[in-house]
Short mmCIF file of C-alpha atoms and ligand atoms in Angstrom, two decimals:
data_model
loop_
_atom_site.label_atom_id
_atom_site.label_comp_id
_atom_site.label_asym_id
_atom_site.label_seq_id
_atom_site.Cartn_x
_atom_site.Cartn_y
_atom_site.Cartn_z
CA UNK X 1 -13.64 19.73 18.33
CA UNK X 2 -13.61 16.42 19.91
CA UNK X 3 -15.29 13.85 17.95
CA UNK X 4 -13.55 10.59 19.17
CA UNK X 5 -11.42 9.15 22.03
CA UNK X 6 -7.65 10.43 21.33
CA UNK X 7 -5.64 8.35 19.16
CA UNK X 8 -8.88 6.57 17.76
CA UNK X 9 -10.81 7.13 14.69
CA UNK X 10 -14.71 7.62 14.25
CA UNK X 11 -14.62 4.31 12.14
CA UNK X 12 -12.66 2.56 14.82
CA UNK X 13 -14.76 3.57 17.61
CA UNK X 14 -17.82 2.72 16.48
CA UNK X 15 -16.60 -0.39 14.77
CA UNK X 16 -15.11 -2.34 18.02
CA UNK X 17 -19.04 -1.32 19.74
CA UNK X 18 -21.19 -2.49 16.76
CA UNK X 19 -18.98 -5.23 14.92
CA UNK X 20 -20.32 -2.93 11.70
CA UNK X 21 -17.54 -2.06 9.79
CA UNK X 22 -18.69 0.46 6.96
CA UNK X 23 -17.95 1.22 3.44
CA UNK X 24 -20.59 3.58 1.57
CA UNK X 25 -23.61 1.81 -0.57
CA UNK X 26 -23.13 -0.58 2.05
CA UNK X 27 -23.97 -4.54 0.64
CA UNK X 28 -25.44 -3.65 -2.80
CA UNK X 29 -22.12 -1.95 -3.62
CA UNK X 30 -20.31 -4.50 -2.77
CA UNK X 31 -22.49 -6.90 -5.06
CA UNK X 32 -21.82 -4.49 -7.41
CA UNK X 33 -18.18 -4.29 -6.87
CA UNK X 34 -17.56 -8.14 -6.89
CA UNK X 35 -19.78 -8.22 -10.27
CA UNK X 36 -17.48 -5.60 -11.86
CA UNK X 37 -14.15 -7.04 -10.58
CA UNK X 38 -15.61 -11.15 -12.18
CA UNK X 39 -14.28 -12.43 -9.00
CA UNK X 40 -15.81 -16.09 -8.91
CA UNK X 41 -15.42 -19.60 -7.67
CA UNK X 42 -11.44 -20.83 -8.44
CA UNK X 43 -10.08 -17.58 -8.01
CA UNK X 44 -7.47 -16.23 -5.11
CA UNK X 45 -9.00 -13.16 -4.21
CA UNK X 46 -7.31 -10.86 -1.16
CA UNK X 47 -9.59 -8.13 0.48
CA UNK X 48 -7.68 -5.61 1.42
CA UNK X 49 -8.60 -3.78 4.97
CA UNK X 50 -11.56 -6.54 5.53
CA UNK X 51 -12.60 -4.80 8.87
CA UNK X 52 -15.43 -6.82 10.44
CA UNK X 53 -15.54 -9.40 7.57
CA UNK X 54 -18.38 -8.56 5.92
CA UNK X 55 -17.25 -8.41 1.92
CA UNK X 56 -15.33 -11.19 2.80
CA UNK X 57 -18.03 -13.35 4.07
CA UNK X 58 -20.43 -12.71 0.97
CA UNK X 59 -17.47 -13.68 -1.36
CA UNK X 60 -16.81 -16.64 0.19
CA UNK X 61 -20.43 -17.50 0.73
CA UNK X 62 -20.28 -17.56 -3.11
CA UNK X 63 -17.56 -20.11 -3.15
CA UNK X 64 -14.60 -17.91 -3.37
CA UNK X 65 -11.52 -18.63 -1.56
CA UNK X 66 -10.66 -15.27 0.22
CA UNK X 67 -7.74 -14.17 2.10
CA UNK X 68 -8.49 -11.15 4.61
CA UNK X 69 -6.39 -8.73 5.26
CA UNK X 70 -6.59 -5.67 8.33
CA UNK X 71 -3.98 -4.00 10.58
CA UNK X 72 -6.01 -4.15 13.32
CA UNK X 73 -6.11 -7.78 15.33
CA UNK X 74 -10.42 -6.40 16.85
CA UNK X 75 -11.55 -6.57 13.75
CA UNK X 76 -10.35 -9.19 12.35
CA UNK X 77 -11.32 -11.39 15.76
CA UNK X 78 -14.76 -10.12 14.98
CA UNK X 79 -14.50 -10.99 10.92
CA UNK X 80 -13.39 -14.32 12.07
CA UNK X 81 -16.40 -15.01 14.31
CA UNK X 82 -18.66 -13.37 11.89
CA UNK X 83 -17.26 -16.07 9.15
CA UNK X 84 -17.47 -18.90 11.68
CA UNK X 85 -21.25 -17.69 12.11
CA UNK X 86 -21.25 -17.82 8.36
CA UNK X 87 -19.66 -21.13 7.77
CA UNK X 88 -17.37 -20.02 5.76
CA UNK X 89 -14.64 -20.24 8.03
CA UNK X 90 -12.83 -23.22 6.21
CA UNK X 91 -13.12 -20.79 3.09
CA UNK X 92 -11.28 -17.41 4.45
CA UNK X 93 -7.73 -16.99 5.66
CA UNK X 94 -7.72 -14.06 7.87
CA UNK X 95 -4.16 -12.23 8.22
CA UNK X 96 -2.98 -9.61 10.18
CA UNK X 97 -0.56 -6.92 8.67
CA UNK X 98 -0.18 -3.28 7.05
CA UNK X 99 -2.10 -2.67 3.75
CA UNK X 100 1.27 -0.57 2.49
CA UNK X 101 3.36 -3.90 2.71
CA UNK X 102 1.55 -7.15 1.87
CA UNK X 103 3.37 -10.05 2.72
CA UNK X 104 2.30 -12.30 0.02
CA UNK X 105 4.69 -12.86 -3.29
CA UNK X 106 4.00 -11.11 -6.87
CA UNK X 107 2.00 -12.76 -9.04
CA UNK X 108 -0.41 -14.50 -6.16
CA UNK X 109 -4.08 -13.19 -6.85
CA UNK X 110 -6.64 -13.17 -9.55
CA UNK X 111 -8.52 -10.62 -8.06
CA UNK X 112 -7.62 -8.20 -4.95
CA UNK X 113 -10.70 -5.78 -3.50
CA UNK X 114 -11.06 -3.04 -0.86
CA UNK X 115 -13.57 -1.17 0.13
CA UNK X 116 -13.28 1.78 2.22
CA UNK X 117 -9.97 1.11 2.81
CA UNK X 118 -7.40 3.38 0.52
CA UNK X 119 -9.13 6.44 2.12
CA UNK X 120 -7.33 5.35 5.05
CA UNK X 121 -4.05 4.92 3.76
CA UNK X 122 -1.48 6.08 1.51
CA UNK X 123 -3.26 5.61 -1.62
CA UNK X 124 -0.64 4.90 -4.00
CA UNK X 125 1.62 2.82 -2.16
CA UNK X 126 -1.44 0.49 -1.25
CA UNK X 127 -2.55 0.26 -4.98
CA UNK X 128 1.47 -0.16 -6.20
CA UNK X 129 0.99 -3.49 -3.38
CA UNK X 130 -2.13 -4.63 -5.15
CA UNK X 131 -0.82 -4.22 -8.41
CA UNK X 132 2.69 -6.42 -7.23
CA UNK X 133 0.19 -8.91 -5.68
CA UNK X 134 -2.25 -9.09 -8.58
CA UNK X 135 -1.15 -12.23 -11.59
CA UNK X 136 -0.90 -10.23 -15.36
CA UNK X 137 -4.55 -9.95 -16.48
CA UNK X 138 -5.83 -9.48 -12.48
CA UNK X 139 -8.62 -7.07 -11.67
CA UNK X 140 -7.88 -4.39 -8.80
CA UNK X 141 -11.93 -3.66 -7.77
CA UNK X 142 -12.21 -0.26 -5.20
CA UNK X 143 -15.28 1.33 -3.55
CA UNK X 144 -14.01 4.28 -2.05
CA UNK X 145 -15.26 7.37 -0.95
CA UNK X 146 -14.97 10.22 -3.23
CA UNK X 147 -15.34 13.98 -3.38
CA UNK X 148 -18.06 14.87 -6.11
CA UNK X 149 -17.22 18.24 -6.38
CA UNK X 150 -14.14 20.08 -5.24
CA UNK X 151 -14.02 19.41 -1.51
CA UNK X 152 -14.83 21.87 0.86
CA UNK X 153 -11.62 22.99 3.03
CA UNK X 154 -13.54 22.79 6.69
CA UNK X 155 -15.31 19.02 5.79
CA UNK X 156 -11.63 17.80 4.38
CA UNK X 157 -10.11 18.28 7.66
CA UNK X 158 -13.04 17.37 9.57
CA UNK X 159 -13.08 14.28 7.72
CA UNK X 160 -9.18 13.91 7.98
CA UNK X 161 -9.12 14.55 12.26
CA UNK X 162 -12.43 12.53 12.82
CA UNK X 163 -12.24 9.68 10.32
CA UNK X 164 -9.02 10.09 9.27
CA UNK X 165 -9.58 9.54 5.70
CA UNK X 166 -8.61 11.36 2.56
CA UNK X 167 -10.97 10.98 0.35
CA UNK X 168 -10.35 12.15 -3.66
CA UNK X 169 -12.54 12.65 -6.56
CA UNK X 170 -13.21 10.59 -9.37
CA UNK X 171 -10.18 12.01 -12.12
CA UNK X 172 -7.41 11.83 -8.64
CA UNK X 173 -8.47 8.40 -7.51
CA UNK X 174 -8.05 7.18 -11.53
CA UNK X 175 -4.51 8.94 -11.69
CA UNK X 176 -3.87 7.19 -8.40
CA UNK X 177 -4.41 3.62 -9.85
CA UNK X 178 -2.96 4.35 -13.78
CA UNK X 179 0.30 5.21 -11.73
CA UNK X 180 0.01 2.03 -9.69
CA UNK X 181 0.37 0.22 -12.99
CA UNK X 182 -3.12 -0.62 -13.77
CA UNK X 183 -5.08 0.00 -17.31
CA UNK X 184 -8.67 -0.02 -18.04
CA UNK X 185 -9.01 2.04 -15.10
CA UNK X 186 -13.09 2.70 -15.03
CA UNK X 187 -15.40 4.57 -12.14
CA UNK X 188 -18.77 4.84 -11.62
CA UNK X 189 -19.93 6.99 -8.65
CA UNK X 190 -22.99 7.23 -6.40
CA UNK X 191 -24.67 9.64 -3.97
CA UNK X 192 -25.24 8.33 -1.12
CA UNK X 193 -28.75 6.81 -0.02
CA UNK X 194 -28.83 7.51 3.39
CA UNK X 195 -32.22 5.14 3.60
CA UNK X 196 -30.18 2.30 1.25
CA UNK X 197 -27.18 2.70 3.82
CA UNK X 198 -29.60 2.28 6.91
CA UNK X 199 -31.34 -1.40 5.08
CA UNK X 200 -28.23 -2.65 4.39
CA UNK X 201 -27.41 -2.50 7.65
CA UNK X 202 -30.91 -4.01 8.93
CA UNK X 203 -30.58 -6.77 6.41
CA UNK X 204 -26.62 -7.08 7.78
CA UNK X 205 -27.12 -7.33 11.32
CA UNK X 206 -30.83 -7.18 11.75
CA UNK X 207 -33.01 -4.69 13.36
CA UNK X 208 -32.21 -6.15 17.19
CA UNK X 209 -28.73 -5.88 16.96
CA UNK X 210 -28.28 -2.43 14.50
CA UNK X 211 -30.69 -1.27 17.35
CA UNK X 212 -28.22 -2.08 20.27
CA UNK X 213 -25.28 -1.40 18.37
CA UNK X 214 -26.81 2.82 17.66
CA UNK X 215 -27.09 2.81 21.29
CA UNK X 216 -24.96 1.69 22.95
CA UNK X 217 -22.39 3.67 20.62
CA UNK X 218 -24.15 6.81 21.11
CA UNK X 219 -23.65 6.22 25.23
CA UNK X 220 -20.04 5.73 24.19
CA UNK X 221 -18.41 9.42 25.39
CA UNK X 222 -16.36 10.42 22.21
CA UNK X 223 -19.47 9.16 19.97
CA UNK X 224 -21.81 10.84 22.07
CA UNK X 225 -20.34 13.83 22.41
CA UNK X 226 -19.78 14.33 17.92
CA UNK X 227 -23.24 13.29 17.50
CA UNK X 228 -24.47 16.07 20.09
CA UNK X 229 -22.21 18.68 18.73
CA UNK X 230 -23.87 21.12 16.08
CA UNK X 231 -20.99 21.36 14.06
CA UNK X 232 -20.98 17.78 13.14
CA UNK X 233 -24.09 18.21 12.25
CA UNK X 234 -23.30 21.04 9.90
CA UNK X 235 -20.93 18.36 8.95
CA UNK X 236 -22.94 15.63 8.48
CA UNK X 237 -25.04 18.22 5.99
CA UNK X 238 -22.29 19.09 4.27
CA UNK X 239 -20.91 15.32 4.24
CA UNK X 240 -23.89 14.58 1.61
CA UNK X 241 -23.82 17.37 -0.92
CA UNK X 242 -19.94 16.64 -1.08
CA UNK X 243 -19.00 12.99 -0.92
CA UNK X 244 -20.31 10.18 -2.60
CA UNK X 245 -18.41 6.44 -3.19
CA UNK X 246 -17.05 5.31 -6.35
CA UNK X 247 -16.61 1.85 -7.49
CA UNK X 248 -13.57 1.69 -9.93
CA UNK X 249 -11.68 -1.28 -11.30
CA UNK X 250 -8.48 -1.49 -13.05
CA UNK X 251 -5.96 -4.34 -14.95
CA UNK X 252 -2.57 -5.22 -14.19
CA UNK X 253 -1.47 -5.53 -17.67
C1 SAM B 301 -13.81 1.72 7.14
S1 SAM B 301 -13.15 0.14 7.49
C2 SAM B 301 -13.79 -0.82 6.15
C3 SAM B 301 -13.77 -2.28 6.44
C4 SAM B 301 -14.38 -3.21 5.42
N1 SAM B 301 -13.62 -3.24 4.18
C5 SAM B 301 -15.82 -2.88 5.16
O1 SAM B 301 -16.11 -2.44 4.04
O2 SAM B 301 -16.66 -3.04 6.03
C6 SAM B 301 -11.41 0.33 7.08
C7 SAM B 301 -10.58 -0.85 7.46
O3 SAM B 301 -9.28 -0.67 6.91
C8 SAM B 301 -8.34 -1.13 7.88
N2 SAM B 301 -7.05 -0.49 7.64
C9 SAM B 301 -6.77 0.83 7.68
N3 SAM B 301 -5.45 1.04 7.43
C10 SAM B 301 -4.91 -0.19 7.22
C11 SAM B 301 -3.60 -0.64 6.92
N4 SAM B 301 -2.57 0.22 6.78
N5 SAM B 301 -3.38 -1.95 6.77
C12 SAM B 301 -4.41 -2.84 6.90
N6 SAM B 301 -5.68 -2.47 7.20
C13 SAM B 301 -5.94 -1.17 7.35
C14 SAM B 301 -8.94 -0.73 9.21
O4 SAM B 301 -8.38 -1.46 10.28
C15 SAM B 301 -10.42 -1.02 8.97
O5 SAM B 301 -10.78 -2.30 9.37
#
């Protein structure tokens, strides 16, 4: 099945068309994320895979000092024009490089946050960077997408050709961070709201824009094409019985 343009991901498609980068729960997870990780004014916070720039806007529209961190130089030009939108430019450092080799020293952050990135990646190696990054007494704050019941073989490798992410459940993603070196490790996972998801966005981007963004991505061939195909639909069913996001935090000791 064809879903997206070879060599690209769902995600990255639809994120170089729209500027929306996504993470599930959309911008009331991420308030709830930052709340649970005490990330606040003083700190040096990284975001880890900041996409468009969205978490790191709202941090640093709270007087947080972020540095941004994505592979991919698209996204970040569009973070960087959504902070200079913001104002918050003079507040967020935006740096290119791989997730699974930060090039910052030990000891640098008070807090470091993802969302939706891990899935993406090799787990453990990006939390053992985190952890190396993080100061003693840090907080390590994820909102990930995870399985809520054992995953169903056809949607796992849908999910891993299409959006190339490997998501885990709850128990796997807390053994992922407790061997990364972090304590305290603590979850707490949502369905997902597909109307919460869809406001989020309106209140992101507003209805104008989230309205040119759906189609001119659904013109786009690859995006077209998944969103036409009955199985992804089946999919897309499935999607919501079996995956859900989790919001976990965890303590370098
Ligand atoms: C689904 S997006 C989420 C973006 C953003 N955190 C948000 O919530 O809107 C995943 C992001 O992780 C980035 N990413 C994936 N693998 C990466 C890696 N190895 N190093 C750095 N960034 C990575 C992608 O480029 C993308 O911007």
């Amino acid at each position: 099945m064809t879903i997206a343009d070879p060599g690209r991901s769902l995600p990255e498609e639809t994120g170089e068309i729209t500027g929306i980068s996504e993470h599930m729960g959309g911008t009331k997870a991420t308030d709830q994320l930052l709340k649970m990780t005490g990330a606040a004014p003083g700190h040096r916070v990284i975001d880890m895979g900041c996409g468009t720039g969205l978490t790191a806007t709202t941090m640093a529209k709270r007087g947080i000092d972020v540095i941004a961190v994505d592979i991919d130089s698209r996204a970040l030009a569009m973070a960087k024009a959504r902070s200079a939108r913001s104002d918050t430019a003079e507040m967020i450092s935006f740096i290119q490089a791989d997730l699974h080799n930060l090039p910052f020293r030990e000891e640098t952050f008070d807090v470091a946050v993802a969302e939706s990135a891990l899935a993406f990646c090799d787990a453990g190696r990006v939390s053992g960077e985190a952890n190396r990054v993080l100061k003693s007494g840090g907080t390590f704050g994820f909102n990930e997408m995870t399985y809520l019941q054992a995953p169903d073989p056809a949607l796992k490798a849908v999910l891993r050709l299409a959006l190339r992410a490997s998501p885990h459940q709850e128990r796997e993603w807390k053994v992922i961070f407790q061997k990364a070196g972090f304590t305290e490790v603590v979850g707490k996972i949502s369905k997902i709201s597909l109307p919460g998801q869809f406001l989020s966005h309106l209140k992101t981007h507003g209805m104008l824009a989230h309205t040119r963004a759906l189609i001119g991505s659904l013109f786009k061939p690859g995006i077209g094409r998944a969103f036409l195909n009955p199985k992804t639909r089946e999919m897309v069913m499935k999607f919501r019985s079996y995956v859900g996001y989790g919001l976990y935090t965890g303590r370098k000791p």
